[in-house]
Structures are given as C-alpha cells and as structure tokens.
PDB file of C-alpha atoms in Angstrom:
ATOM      1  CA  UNK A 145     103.569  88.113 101.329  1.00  0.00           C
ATOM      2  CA  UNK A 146     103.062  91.444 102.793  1.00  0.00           C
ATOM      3  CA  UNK A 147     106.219  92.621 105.128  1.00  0.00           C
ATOM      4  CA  UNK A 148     105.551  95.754 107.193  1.00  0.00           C
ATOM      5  CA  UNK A 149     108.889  96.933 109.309  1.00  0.00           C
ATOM      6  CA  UNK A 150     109.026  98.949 112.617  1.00  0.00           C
ATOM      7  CA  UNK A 151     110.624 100.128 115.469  1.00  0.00           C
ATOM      8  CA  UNK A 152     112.980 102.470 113.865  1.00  0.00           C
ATOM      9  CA  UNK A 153     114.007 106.123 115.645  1.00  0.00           C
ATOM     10  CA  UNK A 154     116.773 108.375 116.667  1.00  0.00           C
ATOM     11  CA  UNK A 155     118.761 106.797 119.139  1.00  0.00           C
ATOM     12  CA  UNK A 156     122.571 107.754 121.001  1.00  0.00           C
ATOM     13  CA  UNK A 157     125.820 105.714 120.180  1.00  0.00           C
ATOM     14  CA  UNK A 158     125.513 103.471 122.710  1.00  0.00           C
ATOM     15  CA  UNK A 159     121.857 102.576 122.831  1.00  0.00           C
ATOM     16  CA  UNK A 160     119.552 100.538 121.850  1.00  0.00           C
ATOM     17  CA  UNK A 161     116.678  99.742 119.049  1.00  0.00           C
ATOM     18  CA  UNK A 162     114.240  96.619 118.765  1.00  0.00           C
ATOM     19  CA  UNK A 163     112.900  96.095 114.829  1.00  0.00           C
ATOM     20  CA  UNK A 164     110.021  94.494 114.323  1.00  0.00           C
ATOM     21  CA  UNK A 165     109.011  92.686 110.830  1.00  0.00           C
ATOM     22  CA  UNK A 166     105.061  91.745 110.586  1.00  0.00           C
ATOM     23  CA  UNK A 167     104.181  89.608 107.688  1.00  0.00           C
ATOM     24  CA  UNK A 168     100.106  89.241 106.193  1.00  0.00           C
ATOM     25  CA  UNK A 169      99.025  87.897 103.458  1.00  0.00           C
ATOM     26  CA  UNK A 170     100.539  84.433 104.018  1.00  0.00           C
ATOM     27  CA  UNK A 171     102.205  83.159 106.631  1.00  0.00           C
ATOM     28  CA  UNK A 172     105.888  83.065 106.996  1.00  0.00           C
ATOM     29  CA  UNK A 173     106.505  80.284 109.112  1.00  0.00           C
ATOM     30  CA  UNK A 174     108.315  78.292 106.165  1.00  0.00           C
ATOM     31  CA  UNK A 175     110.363  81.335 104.899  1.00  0.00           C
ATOM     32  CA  UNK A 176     113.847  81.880 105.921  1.00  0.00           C
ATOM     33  CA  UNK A 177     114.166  85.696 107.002  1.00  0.00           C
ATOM     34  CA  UNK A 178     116.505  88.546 106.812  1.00  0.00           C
ATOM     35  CA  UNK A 179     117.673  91.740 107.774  1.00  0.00           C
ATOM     36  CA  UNK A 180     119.333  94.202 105.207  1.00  0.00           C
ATOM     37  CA  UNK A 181     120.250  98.031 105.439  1.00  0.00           C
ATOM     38  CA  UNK A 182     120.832 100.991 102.792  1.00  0.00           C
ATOM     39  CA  UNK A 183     122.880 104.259 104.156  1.00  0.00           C
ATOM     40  CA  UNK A 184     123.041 106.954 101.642  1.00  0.00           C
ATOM     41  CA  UNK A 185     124.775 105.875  98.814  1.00  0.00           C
ATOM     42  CA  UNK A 186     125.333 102.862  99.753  1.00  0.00           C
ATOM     43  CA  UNK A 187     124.089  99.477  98.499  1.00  0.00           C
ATOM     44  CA  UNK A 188     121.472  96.812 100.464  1.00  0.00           C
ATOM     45  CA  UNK A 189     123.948  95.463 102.871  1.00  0.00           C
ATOM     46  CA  UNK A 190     123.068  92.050 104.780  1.00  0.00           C
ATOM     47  CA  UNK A 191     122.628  92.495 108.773  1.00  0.00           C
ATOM     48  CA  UNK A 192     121.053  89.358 109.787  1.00  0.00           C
ATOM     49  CA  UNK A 193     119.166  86.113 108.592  1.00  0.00           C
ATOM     50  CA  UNK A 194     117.627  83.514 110.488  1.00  0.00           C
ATOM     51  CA  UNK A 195     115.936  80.052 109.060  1.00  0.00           C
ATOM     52  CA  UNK A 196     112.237  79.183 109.311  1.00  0.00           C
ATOM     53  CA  UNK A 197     112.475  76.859 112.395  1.00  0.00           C
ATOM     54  CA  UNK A 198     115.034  79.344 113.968  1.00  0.00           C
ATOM     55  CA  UNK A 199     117.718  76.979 114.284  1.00  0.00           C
ATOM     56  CA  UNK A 200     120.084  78.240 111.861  1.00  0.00           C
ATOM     57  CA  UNK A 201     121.090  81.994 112.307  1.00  0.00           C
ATOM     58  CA  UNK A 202     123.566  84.024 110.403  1.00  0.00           C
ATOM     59  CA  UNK A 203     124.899  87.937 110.889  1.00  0.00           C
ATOM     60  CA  UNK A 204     127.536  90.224 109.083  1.00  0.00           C
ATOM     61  CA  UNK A 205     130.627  90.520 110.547  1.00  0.00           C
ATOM     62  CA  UNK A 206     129.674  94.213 111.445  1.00  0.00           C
ATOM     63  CA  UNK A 207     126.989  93.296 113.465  1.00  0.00           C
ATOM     64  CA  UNK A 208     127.692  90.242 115.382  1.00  0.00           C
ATOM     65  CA  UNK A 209     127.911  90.247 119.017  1.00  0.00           C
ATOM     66  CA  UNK A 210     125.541  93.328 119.338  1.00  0.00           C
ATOM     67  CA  UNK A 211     122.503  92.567 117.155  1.00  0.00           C
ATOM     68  CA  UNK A 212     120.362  89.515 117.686  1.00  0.00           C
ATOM     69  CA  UNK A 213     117.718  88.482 115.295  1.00  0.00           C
ATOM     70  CA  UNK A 214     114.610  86.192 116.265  1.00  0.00           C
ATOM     71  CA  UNK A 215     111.251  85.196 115.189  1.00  0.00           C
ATOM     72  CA  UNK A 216     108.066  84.471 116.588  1.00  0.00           C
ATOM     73  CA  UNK A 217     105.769  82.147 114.218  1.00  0.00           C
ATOM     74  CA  UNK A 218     102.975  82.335 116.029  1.00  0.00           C
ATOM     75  CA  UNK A 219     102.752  85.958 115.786  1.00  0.00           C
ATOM     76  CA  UNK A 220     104.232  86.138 111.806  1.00  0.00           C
ATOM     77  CA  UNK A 221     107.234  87.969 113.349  1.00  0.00           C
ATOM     78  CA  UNK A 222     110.964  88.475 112.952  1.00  0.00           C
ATOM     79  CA  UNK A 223     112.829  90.871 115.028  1.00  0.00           C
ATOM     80  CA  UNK A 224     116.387  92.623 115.425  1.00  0.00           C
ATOM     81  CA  UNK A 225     117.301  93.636 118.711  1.00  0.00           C
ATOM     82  CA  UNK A 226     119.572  96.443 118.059  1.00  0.00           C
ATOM     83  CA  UNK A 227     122.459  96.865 121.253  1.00  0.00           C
ATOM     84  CA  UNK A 228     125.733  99.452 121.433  1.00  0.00           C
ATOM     85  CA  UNK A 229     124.422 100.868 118.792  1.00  0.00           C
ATOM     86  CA  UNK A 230     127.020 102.859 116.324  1.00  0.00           C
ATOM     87  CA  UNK A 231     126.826 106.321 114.013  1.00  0.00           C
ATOM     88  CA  UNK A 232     127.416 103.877 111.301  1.00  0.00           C
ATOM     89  CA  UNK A 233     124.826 101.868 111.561  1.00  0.00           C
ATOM     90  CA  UNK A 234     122.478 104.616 110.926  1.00  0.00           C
ATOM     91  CA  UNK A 235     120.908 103.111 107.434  1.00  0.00           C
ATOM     92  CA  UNK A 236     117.261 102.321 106.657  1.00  0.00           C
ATOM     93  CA  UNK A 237     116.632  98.963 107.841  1.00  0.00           C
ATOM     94  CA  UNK A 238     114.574  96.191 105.486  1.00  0.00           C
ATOM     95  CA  UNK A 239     113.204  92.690 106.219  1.00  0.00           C
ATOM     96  CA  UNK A 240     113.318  90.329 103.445  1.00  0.00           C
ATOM     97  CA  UNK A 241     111.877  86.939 103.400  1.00  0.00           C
ATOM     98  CA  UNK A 242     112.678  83.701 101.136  1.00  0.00           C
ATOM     99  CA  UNK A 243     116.088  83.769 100.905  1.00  0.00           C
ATOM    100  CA  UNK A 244     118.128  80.658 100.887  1.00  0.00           C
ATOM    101  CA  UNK A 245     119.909  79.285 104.273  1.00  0.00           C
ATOM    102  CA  UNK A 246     123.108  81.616 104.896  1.00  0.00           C
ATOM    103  CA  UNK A 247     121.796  83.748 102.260  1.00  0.00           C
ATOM    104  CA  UNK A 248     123.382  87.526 102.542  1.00  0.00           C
ATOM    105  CA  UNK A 249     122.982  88.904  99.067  1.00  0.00           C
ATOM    106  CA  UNK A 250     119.579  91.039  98.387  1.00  0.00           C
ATOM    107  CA  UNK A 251     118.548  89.561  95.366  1.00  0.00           C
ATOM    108  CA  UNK A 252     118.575  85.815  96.599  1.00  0.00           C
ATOM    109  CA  UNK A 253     115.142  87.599  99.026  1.00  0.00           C
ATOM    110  CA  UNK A 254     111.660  87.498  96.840  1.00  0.00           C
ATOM    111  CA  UNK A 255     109.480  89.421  99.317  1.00  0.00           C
ATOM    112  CA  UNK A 256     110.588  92.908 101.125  1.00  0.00           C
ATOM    113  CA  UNK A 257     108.977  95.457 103.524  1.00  0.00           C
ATOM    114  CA  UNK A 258     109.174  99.299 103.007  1.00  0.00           C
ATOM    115  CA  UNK A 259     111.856  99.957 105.861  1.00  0.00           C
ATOM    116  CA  UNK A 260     112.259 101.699 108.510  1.00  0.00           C
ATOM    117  CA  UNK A 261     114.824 104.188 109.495  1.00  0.00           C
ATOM    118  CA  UNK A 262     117.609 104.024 112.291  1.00  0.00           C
ATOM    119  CA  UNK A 263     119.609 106.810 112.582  1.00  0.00           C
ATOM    120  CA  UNK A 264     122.283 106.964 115.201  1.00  0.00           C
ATOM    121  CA  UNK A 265     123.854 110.169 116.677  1.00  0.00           C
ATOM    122  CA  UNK A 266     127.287 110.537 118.293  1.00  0.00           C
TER     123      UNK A 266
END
C-alpha cells in the first residue's frame, strides 16, 4: 500500500485546511485509517482514526470538535477537514493505514504516507 498525503499550507489561527490521503497499490477499503502529526521535537502524535466501513471514528482529545476525519472508498481516500485551526497544531501531518479499531499509537499502523506540512500562524 502506497499512501500519498496532501492539502497541507500556511494557514491563520482561525482557518481552515482539508488533508487528503490517496492510497495505490491496493485498495484500502478493508484498512482502518489514521491521522498522526510530528512538530519539531516532538513524537508521532495520534489526530484521528476512522474504521474501514466508517462507522467507528476516534480523535485526540486536542482535536475533537474541530477536526473531522472521513473516507471515500470508492475513490481510495481518507480525509481531515481541518477547522479553527491553532499555532499548535502546526506539525507535519501523516496518514497511516492498518491500525487496529481505536488504535492511537504509531506503531500499531503498518503502512504510512510521506506527510504533508501544516503550519499555522498567529
């Protein structure tokens, strides 16, 4: 599996990004997803996961109530639609894929994209 990340920029506190997450190479459809991020110095912190069939979705405390996360199967898609964003959530952003249900620890994801940055200016 192939994971190729976009839709990162410079953006205002206050404003709003929309990551996308493009798989090849096999389809994803069956994978539970995630979203992780990595400031400088900092470790791969969890953002956002969401289960195969959608039904299931989980977020870091952080995040929740002002980042959604959704997938399209058809297209081999995940996304993160990024609202109010914050000076601290400037981090590069990385979608993972094969991670258990509720999983929000890096290693628990087999497959990863390059990343994208977000950077967030006050």
């Amino acid at each position: 599996v192939q994971l190729q990340a976009s839709g990162g920029g410079l953006v205002q506190a206050g404003g709003s990004l929309r990551l996308s997450c493009a798989a090849s190479g096999r389809t994803v459809s069956t994978y539970n997803m995630a979203w992780f991020r990595q400031g400088p110095g900092n470790e791969r912190d969890f953002v956002a996961g969401i289960t195969w069939a959608g039904d299931t979705i989980w977020y870091a405390d952080s995040v929740r109530g002002r980042f959604t996360v959704s997938r399209d199967n058809a297209k081999n898609t995940v996304y993160l639609q990024m609202n109010n964003l914050k000076p601290e959530d400037t981090a590069v952003y990385y979608c993972a894929a094969g991670g258990r249900i509720k999983g929000d620890y890096w290693n628990a994801y087999p497959y990863w994209g390059q990343g994208t940055q977000v950077t967030v200016s006050s």
